[in-house]
XYZ file of C-alpha atoms in Angstrom:
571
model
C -5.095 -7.777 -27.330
C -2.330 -5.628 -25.638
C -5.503 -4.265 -23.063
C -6.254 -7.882 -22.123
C -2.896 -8.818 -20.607
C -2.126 -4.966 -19.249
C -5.189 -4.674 -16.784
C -3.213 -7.621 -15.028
C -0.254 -5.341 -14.145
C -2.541 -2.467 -13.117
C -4.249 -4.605 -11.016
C -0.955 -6.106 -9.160
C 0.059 -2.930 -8.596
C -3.342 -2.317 -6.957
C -2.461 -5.755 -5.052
C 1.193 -5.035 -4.124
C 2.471 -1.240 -4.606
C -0.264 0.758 -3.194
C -1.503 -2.126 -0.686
C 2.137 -2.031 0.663
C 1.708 1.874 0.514
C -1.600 1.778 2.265
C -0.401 -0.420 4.845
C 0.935 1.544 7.744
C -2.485 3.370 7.669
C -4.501 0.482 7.432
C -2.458 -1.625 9.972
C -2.715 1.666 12.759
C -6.462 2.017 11.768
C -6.041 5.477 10.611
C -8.339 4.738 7.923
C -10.036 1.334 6.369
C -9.609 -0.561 3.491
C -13.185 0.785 2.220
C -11.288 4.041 2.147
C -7.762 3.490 0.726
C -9.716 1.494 -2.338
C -11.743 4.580 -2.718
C -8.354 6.958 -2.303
C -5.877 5.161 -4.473
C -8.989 5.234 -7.143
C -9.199 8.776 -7.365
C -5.623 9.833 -6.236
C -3.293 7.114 -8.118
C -5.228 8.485 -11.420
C -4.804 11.980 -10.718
C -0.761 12.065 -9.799
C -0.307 9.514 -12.707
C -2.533 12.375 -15.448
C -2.029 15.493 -14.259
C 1.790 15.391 -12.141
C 3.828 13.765 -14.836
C 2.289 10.783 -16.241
C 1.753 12.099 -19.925
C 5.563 11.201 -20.854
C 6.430 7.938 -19.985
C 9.924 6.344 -20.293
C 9.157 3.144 -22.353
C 11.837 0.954 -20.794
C 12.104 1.932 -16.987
C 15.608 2.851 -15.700
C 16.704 2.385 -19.968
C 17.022 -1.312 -18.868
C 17.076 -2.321 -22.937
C 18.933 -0.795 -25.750
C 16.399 0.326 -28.354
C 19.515 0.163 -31.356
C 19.157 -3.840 -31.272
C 15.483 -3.884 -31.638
C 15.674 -1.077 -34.734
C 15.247 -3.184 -37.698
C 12.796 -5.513 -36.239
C 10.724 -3.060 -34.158
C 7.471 -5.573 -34.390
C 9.623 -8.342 -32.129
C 10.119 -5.073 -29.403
C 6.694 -4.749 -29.683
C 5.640 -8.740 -28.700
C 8.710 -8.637 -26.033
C 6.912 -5.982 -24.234
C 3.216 -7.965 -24.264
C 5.108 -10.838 -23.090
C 6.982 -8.645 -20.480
C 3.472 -7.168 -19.508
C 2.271 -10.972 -18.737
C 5.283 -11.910 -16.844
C 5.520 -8.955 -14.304
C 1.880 -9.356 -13.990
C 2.137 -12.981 -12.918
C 4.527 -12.657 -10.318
C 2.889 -9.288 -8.383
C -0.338 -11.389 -8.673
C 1.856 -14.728 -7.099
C 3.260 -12.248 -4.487
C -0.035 -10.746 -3.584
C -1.267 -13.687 -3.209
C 1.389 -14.973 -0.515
C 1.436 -10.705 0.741
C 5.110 -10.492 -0.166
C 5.712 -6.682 -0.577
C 7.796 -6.585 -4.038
C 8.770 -4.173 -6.366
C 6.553 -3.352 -9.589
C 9.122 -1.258 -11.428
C 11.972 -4.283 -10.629
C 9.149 -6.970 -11.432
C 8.780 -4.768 -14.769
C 12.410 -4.382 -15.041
C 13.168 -8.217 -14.756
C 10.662 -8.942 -17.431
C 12.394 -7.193 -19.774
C 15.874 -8.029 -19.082
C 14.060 -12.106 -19.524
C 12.768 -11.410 -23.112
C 16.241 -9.036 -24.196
C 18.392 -12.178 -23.337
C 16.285 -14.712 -24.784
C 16.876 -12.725 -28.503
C 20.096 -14.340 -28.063
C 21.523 -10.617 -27.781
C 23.191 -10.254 -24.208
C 24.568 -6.904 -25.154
C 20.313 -5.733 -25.446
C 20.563 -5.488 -21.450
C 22.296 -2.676 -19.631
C 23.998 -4.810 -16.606
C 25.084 -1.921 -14.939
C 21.563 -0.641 -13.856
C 20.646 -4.393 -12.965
C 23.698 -4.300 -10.499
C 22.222 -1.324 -9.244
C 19.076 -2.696 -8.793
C 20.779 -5.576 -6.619
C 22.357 -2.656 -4.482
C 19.287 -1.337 -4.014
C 17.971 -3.995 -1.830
C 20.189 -3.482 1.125
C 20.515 -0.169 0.508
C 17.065 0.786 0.475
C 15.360 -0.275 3.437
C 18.685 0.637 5.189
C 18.559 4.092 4.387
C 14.876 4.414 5.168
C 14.573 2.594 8.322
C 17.361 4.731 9.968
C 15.144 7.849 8.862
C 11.814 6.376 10.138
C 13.599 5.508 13.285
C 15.480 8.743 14.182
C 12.096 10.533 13.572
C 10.127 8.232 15.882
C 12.488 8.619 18.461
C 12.644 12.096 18.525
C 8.619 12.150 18.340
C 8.118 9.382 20.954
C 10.330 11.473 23.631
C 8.828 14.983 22.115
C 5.475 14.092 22.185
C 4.057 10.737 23.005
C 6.000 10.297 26.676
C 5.291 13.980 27.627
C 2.554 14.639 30.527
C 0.402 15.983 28.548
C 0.416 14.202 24.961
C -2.503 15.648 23.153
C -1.412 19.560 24.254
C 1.728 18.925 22.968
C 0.787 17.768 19.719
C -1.176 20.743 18.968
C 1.351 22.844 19.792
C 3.341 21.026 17.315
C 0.912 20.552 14.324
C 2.568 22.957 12.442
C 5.598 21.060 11.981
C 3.882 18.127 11.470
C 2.479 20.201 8.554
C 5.276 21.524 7.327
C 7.051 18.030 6.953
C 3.843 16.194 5.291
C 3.624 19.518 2.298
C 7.953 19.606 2.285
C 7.829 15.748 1.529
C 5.167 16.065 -0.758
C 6.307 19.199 -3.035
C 9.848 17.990 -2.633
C 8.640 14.156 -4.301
C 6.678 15.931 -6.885
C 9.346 18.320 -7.791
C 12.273 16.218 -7.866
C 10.566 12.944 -9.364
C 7.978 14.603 -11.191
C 8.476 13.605 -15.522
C 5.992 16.191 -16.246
C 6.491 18.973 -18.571
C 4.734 22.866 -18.831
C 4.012 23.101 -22.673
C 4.925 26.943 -23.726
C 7.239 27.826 -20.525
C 11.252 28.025 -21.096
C 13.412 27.425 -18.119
C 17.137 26.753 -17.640
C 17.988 23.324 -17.668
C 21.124 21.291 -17.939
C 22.857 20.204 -21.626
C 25.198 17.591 -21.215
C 26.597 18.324 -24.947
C 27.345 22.065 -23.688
C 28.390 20.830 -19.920
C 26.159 23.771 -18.390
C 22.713 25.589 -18.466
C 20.916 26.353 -21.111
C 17.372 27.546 -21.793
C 14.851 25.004 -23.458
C 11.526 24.635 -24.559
C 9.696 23.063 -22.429
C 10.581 22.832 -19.438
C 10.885 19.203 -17.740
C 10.064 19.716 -14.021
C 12.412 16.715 -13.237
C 15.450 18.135 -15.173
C 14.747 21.723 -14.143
C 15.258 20.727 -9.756
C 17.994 18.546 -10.929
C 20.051 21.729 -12.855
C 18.590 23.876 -10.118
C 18.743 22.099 -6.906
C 19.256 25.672 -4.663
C 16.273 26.740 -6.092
C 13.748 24.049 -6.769
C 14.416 22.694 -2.599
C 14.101 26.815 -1.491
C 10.961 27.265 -3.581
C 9.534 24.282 -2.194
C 10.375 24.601 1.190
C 8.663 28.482 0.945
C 5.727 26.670 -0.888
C 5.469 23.891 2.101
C 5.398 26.902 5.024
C 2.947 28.995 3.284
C 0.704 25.380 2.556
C 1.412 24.463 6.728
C 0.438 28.097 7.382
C -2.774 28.206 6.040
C -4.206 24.700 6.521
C -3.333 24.499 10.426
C -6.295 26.493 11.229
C -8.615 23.793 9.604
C -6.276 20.614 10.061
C -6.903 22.032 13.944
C -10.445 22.238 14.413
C -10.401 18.491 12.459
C -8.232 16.950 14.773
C -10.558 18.560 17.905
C -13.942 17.241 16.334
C -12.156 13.825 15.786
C -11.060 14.443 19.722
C -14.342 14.829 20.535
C -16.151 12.155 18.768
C -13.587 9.793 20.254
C -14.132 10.523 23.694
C -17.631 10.074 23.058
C -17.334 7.119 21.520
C -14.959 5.522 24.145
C -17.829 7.062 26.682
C -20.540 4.484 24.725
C -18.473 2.027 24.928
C -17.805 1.839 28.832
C -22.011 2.096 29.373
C -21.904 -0.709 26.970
C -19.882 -2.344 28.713
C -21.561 -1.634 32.275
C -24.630 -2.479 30.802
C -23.491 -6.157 29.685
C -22.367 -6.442 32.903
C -25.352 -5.770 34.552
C -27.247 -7.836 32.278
C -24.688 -11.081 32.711
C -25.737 -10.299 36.614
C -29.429 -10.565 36.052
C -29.122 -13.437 34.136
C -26.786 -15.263 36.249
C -29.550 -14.827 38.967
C -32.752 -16.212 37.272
C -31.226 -19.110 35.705
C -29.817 -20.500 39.285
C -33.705 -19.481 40.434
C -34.877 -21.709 37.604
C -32.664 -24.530 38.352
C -33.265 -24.231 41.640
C -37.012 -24.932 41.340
C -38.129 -28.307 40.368
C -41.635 -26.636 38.963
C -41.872 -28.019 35.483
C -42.953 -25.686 32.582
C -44.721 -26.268 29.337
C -43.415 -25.249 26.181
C -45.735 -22.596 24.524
C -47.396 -23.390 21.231
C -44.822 -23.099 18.184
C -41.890 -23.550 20.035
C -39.427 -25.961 20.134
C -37.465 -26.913 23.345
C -33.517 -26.881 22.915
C -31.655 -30.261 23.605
C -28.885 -30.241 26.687
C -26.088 -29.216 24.211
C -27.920 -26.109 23.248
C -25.710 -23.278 22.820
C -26.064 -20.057 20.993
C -24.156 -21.878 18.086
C -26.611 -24.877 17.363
C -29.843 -23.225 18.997
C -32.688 -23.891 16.185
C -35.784 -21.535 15.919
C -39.799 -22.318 14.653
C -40.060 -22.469 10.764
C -42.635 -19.926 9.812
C -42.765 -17.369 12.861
C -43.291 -14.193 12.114
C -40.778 -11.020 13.624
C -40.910 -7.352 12.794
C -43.094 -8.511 9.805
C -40.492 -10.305 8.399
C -40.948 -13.959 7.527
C -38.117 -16.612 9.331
C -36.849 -18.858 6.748
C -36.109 -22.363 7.193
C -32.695 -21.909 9.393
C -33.210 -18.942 10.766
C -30.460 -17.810 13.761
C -30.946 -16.666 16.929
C -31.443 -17.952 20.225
C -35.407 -19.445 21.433
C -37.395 -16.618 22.689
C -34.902 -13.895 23.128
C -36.093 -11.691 20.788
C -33.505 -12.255 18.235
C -35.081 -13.650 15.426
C -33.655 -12.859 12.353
C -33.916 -13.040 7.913
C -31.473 -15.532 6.431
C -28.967 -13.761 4.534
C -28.857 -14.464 0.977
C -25.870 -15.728 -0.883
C -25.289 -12.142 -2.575
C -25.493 -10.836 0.849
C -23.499 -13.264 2.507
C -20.554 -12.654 -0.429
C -20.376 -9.566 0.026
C -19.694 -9.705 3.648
C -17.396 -12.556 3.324
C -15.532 -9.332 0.836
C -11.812 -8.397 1.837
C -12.430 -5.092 2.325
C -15.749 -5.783 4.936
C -12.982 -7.835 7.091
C -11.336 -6.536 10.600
C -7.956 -7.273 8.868
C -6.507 -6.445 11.904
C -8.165 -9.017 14.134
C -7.757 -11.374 11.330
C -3.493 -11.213 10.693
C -3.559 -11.709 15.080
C -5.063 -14.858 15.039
C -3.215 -16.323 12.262
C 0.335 -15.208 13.492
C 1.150 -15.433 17.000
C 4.425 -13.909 16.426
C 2.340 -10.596 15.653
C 0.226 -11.413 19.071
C 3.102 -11.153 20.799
C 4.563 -7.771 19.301
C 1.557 -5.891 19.665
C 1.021 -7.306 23.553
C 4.558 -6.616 24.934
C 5.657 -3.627 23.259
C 4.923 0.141 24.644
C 1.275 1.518 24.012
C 0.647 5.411 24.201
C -1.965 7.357 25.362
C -5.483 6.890 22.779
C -6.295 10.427 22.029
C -2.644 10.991 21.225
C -2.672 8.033 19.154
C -6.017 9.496 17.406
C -4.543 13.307 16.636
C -1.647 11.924 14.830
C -3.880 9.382 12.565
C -5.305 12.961 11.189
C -1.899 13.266 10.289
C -1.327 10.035 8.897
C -4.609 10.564 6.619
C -3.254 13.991 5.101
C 0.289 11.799 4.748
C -1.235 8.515 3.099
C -3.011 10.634 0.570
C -0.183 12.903 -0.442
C 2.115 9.691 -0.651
C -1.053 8.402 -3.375
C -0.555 11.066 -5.580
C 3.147 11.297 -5.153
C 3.115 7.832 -6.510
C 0.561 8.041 -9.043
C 3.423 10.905 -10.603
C 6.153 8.378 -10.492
C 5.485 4.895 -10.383
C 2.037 4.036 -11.372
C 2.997 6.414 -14.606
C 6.469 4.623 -15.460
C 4.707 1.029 -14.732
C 2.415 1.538 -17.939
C 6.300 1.506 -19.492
C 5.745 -1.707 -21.638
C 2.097 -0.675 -23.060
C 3.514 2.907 -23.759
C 6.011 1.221 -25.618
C 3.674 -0.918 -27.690
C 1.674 2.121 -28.810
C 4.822 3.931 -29.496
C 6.034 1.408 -31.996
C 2.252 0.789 -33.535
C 2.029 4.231 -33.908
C 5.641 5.349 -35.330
C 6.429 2.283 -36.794
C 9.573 2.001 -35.120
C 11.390 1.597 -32.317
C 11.068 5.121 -30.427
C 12.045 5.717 -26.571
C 9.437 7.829 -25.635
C 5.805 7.860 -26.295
C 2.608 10.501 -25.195
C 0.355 7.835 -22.594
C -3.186 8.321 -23.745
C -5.273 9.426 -20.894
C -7.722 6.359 -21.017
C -4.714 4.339 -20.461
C -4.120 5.835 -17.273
C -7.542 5.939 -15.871
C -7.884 2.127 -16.530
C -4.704 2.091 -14.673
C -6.753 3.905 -11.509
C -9.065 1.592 -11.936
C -7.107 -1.433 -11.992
C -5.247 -0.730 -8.903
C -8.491 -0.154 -7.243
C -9.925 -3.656 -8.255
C -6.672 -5.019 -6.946
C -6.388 -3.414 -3.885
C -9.639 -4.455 -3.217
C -10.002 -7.882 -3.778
C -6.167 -8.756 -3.330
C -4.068 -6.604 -1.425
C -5.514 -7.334 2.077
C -2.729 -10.024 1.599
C -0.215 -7.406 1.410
C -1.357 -5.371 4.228
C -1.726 -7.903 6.627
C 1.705 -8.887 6.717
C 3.324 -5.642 6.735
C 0.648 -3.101 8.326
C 0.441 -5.589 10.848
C 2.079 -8.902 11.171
C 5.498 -7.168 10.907
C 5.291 -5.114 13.455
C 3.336 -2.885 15.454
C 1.722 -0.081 13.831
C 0.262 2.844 15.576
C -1.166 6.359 13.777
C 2.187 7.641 15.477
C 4.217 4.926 14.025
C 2.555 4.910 10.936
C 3.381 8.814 10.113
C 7.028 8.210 10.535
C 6.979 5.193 8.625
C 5.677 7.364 5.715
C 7.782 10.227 5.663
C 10.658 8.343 6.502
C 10.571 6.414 3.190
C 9.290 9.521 1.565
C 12.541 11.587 2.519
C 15.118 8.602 1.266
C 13.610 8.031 -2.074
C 13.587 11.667 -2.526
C 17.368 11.897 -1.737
C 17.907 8.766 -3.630
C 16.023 10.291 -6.486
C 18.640 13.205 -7.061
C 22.034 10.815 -5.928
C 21.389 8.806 -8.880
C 20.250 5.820 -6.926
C 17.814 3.936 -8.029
C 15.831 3.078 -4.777
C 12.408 1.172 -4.591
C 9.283 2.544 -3.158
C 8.185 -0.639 -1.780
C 11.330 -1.357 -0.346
C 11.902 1.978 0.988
C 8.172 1.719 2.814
C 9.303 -2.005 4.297
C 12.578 -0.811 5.673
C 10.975 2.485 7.522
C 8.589 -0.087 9.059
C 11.386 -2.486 10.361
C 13.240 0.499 11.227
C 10.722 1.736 13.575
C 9.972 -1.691 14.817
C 13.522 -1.986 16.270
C 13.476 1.262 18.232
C 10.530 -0.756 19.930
C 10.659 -0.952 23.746
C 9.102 -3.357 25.759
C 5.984 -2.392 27.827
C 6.968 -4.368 31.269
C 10.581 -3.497 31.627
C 10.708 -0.366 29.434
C 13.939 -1.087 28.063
C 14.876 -2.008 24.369
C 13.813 -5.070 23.079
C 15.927 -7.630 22.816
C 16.498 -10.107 19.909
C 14.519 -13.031 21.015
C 12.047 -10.067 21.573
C 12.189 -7.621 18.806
C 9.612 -5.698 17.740
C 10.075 -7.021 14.401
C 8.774 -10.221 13.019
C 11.980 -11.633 11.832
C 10.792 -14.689 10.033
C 8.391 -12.541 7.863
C 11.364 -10.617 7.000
C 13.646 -12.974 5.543
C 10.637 -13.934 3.478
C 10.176 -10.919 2.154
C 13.493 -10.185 1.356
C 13.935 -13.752 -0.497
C 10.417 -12.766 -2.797
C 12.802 -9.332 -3.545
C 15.692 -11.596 -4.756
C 12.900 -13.849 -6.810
C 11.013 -10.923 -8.063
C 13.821 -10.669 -11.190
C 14.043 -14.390 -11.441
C 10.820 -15.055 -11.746
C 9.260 -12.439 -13.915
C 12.218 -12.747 -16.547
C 12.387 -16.446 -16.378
C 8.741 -16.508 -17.328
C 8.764 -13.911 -19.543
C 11.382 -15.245 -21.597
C 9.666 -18.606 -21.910
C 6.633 -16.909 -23.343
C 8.678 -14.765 -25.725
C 10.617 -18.021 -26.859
C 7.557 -19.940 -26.971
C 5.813 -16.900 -29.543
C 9.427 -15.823 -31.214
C 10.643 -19.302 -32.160
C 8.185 -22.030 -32.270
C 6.155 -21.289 -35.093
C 9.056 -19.951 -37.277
C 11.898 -22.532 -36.926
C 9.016 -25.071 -38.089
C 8.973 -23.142 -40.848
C 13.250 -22.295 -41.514
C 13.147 -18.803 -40.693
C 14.064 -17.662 -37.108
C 13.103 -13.698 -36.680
C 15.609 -13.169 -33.780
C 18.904 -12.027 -35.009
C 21.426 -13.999 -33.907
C 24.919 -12.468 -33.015
C-alpha cells in the first residue's frame, strides 16, 4: 500500500526538484528535455545508490521526536503514509502551476502537520522549523550574490573580450577545475555514505574531540576534518581538470565546428527561400496578369478565394510516394506536398512535453519574458556554444550531487515505514533497499517528463534570460552556497538556492541599447513571477501539513472515537 502513495513523491520530485535543477540548461538550450529525462534517469539513481543513499535519516533535519511515537510505533508508521500523500500533493499542485518549491520542506511540513495533530506539540522540534523560515531569505540571498559576482567577472573576462572563443579555451581549465571542486566538495561534505571495513577519525561529542570509529561516515569525517577533506578535494579536482581538458577540448572544437556548419545551412536556407519567394512573387503577378482561363486537371479540386495554406483541401484517394491520402489529407493543391494523416498515437506523442520548443512556447505566453530576452545584452554564438559544453559536464555533476543528498533523504518517510515494519519499533535510521531507490530514478524521470516542463518554463526561461554562459554560473553559484551552508549548520534549500543564483544573475543584466544597468521598470528579472514563487515557498509548509494532518485525523480518529477508544495519546 505504502508503494502506491510513494511513487507520487518520486514523481514530484521528478516534476519540481530536478525540473528546477534542469532548468538553467534547458532554458539556455544547452541540452533538451529528451536529454535531462534521460540524465536525471540514470544519474539521480546512481548519486542516490552508490554516493550515500543506503542510510537514510527517517525524519529529515530530526523534524519529529521519535520518544513520543515509542509505545505506539504503528501510529508513526500511518503518520508517515499520510505525510508521503501530503508532500506529494502539493509538489504535484506546484508543478502544475511551475512554482519551484522545496521537496525536503514540502516533506518537512508534512510531518510537522501529522506530529501536531497527535495532540502532542512538544513531537515537533520548532527550532529547525524557524530555521527553515530563515532559510528563505537567506538562501537565494546567499546564492544569487555568488552567481552574480561569478558572471561578472566571466562576462568582462571572457564574453566582452575581442576574441571570445580564444579566450575561453585558454581558460577551460579553470572552468574545469571549478565544475570537479564543486562537485567533490558537494559529495564530500553532504555525502551520508559510509565505507564498510575502513576506520577514520571522526568527531565524539561525548569525548569533545577525535576519535577513531568504525566505519567511517564520509559526512562526519570532512566535518571533523575540514583542512583535510577541502585539501584532498581540491588536489582531487586539479588532477580530474588536468586530465579531462585534453578531451573536454577537442569536444568543445567538434561542437565549434558543427555549429558553424550548421549556422552555414541555415543562411543558404535562408537565401534559398528568398529566392524562391522571388520566383513566386513573379509568376503569380504573370498569372493575374493574363486573363487566359485554365481548366482544372482531372482529380483536382479548385481552391475557393479564401484559400490559404491553413484551409487548402486536397483529392480523396490520390496517390503520393505510394502512400495512400486519407480523407483530410494536408498540404497545399499541386505543390507536391501531399502528405499521410497522422494517427492519434502519432499525433499524442507529438503533442508530448518533452517534443515541445519550450522555449518558444514560455515567449508567447509571457510577454514580460519577450521583453527580457529582447532588450538585454546578447554575446557572441560560438562563445555562447563553448560554455554550454560546460554547462552539460555542470548539469550532470549537479544530478548526481543531488541524487547523494536529496533524492536519498526524500525517500525519508518510506524508509521510516520499513524501519518500523521491520524492527517493530520506532528506530531513527533504517538501510533503503536498493529497489526503493531505483523506483525513485524512475519516478523522477516520469515526472520530469510529463510534468516538469511547467517548472522549467518559468524559471529556465520566463524569469529571466538564460544563456549557456548564464546558465554555468547559475549552477555553481548555488552549488558553492549550499556547500558552505552545508558545513555552517544552515539548513539551505537546493531549489531555493538554484532560484536565487538565477535572479542574482538576472540583476547584473545590462541593457542591449544603452549598455548600462537595467533599471527597475526594466530589470532583467521577471518580478511578478518572483513574488509568486516566493508566496508557493511560504505555502509549501501550510499546505502539505494542513493536508496531511487532515488525512491523519481523518484515519487516527474517525473510526476509533465511534468506537470509545482514541489511539493518540493525549497530553
Amino acid at each position: 500500500m505504502v508503494s502506491d502513495y510513494y511513487w507520487i513523491v518520486v514523481a514530484g520530485i521528478g516534476a519540481n526538484d530536478v525540473a528546477n535543477q534542469f532548468a538553467s540548461s534547458i532554458g539556455s538550450k544547452a541540452i533538451n528535455l529528451k536529454m535531462a529525462i534521460f540524465l536525471s534517469a540514470i544519474l539521480e539513481f546512481v548519486g542516490a545508490a552508490f554516493l550515500g543513499g543506503q542510510v537514510a535519516d527517517t525524519v529529515r533535519k530530526k523534524i519529529v521526536d521519535f520518544d513520543v511515537f515509542i509505545d505506539n510505533p504503528e501510529l508513526l508508521m500511518f503518520g508517515m503514509l499520510c505525510a508521503l500523500i501530503g508532500a506529494g500533493m502539493w509538489l504535484m499542485v506546484a508543478s502544475y502551476l511551475g512554482w519551484p518549491v522545496s521537496t525536503t520542506h514540502s516533506i518537512i511540513g508534512s510531518i510537522v502537520g501529522f506530529s501536531m495533530a497527535t495532540g502532542d506539540i512538544n513531537a515537533v522540534h520548532w527550532d529547525q522549523v524557524g530555521m527553515i523560515v530563515a532559510s528563505w531569505f537567506i538562501s537565494p540571498i546567499l546564492s544569487g550574490i555568488a552567481a552574480a559576482i561569478l558572471f561578472v567577472i566571466i562576462r568582462e573576462l571572457v564574453l566582452k573580450a575581442r576574441d571570445s572563443v580564444n579566450r575561453g579555451f585558454w581558460m577551460l581549465p579553470v572552468f574545469l577545475f571549478l565544475v570537479f571542486a564543486t562537485f567533490f566538495l558537494y559529495l564530500v561534505f553532504k555525502n551520508n555514505g559510509y565505507l564498510a571495513g575502513v576506520e577514520c577519525m571522526m568527531y565524539d561529542k561525548d569525548l569533545g574531540y577525535n576519535v577513531a570509529k568504525e566505519p567511517c561516515i564520509v559526512k562526519k569525517w570532512a566535518t571533523s576534518n575540514p583542512g583535510a577533506a577541502v585539501g584532498i578535494t581540491l588536489a582531487m579536482a586539479v588532477g580530474a581538470a588536468a586530465i579531462c581538458t585534453a578531451p573536454i577540448w577537442w569536444w568543445a572544437k567538434t561542437a565549434l565546428a558543427q555549429y558553424d556548419a550548421d549556422v552555414l545551412k541555415s543562411q543558404k536556407d535562408a537565401e534559398l527561400t528568398k529566392v524562391k519567394d522571388v520566383e513566386e512573387g513573379v509568376s503569380t503577378s504573370a498569372v493575374n496578369g493574363s486573363s487566359e482561363k485554365t481548366t482544372p486537371s482531372p482529380g483536382t479540386i479548385t481552391p475557393p478565394q479564401h484559400y490559404s495554406a491553413h484551409n487548402a483541401i486536397q483529392p480523396i484517394g490520390v496517390q503520393k510516394d505510394g502512400q495512400l491520402v486519407d480523407s483530410e489529407p494536408t498540404g497545399v493543391p499541386g505543390d507536391g506536398q501531399l502528405q499521410k494523416k497522422k494517427t492519434r498515437a502519432e499525433e499524442m506523442w507529438e503533442s508530448m512535453p518533452f517534443n515541445q520548443d519550450l522555449h518558444d512556447d514560455a515567449l508567447q505566453e509571457s510577454k514580460a519574458a519577450a521583453r527580457i530576452h529582447d532588450s538585454t545584452e546578447s554575446f557572441d554564438g560560438r562563445t555562447e556554444r563553448f560554455f554550454a559544453i560546460c554547462q552539460v559536464l555542470s548539469a550532470c555533476f549537479d544530478c548526481v550531487g543531488h541524487g547523494s543528498n536529496d533524492t536519498a533523504n526524500a525517500v525519508g518517510p518510506f524508509a521510516a515505514i520499513l524501519g518500523i515494519y521491520s524492527a517493530g519499533a520506532a528506530v531513527a535510521k533504517v538501510e533503503t533497499p536498493l529497489y526503493v531507490l531505483a523506483f525513485g530514478g524512475a519516478g523522477i524521470a516520469v515526472g520530469l517528463a510529463l510534468y516538469g516542463y511547467r517548472v522549467i518554463k518559468a524559471i529556465g526561461v520566463k524569469m529571466v534570460k538564460i544563456t549557456p554562459s548564464r546558465g554555468f554560473c547559475i549552477e555553481l553559484g548555488a552549488a558553492w552556497i549550499i556547500i558552505i551552508g552545508s558545513n555552517l549548520g544552515i539548513p539551505l534549500s537546493t531549489t531555493h538556492c538554484q532560484v536565487g543564483a538565477t535572479v542574482g544573475v538576472g540583476l547584473t543584466e545590462t541593457d542591449s541599447e544603452s549598455g548600462h544597468m537595467c533599471t527597475w521598470k526594466r530589470a532583467g528579472v521577471n518580478w511578478k513571477l518572483l513574488i509568486g514563487v516566493f508566496g508557493a515557498w511560504v505555502l509549501t509548509l501550510i499546505f502539505a501539513g494542513a493536508v496531511t494532518a487532515l488525512i491523519f485525523s481523518f484515519g487516527a480518529y474517525a473510526p476509533n472515537i465511534i468506537g470509545g477508544r482514541v489511539p493518540v495519546p493525549v497530553q
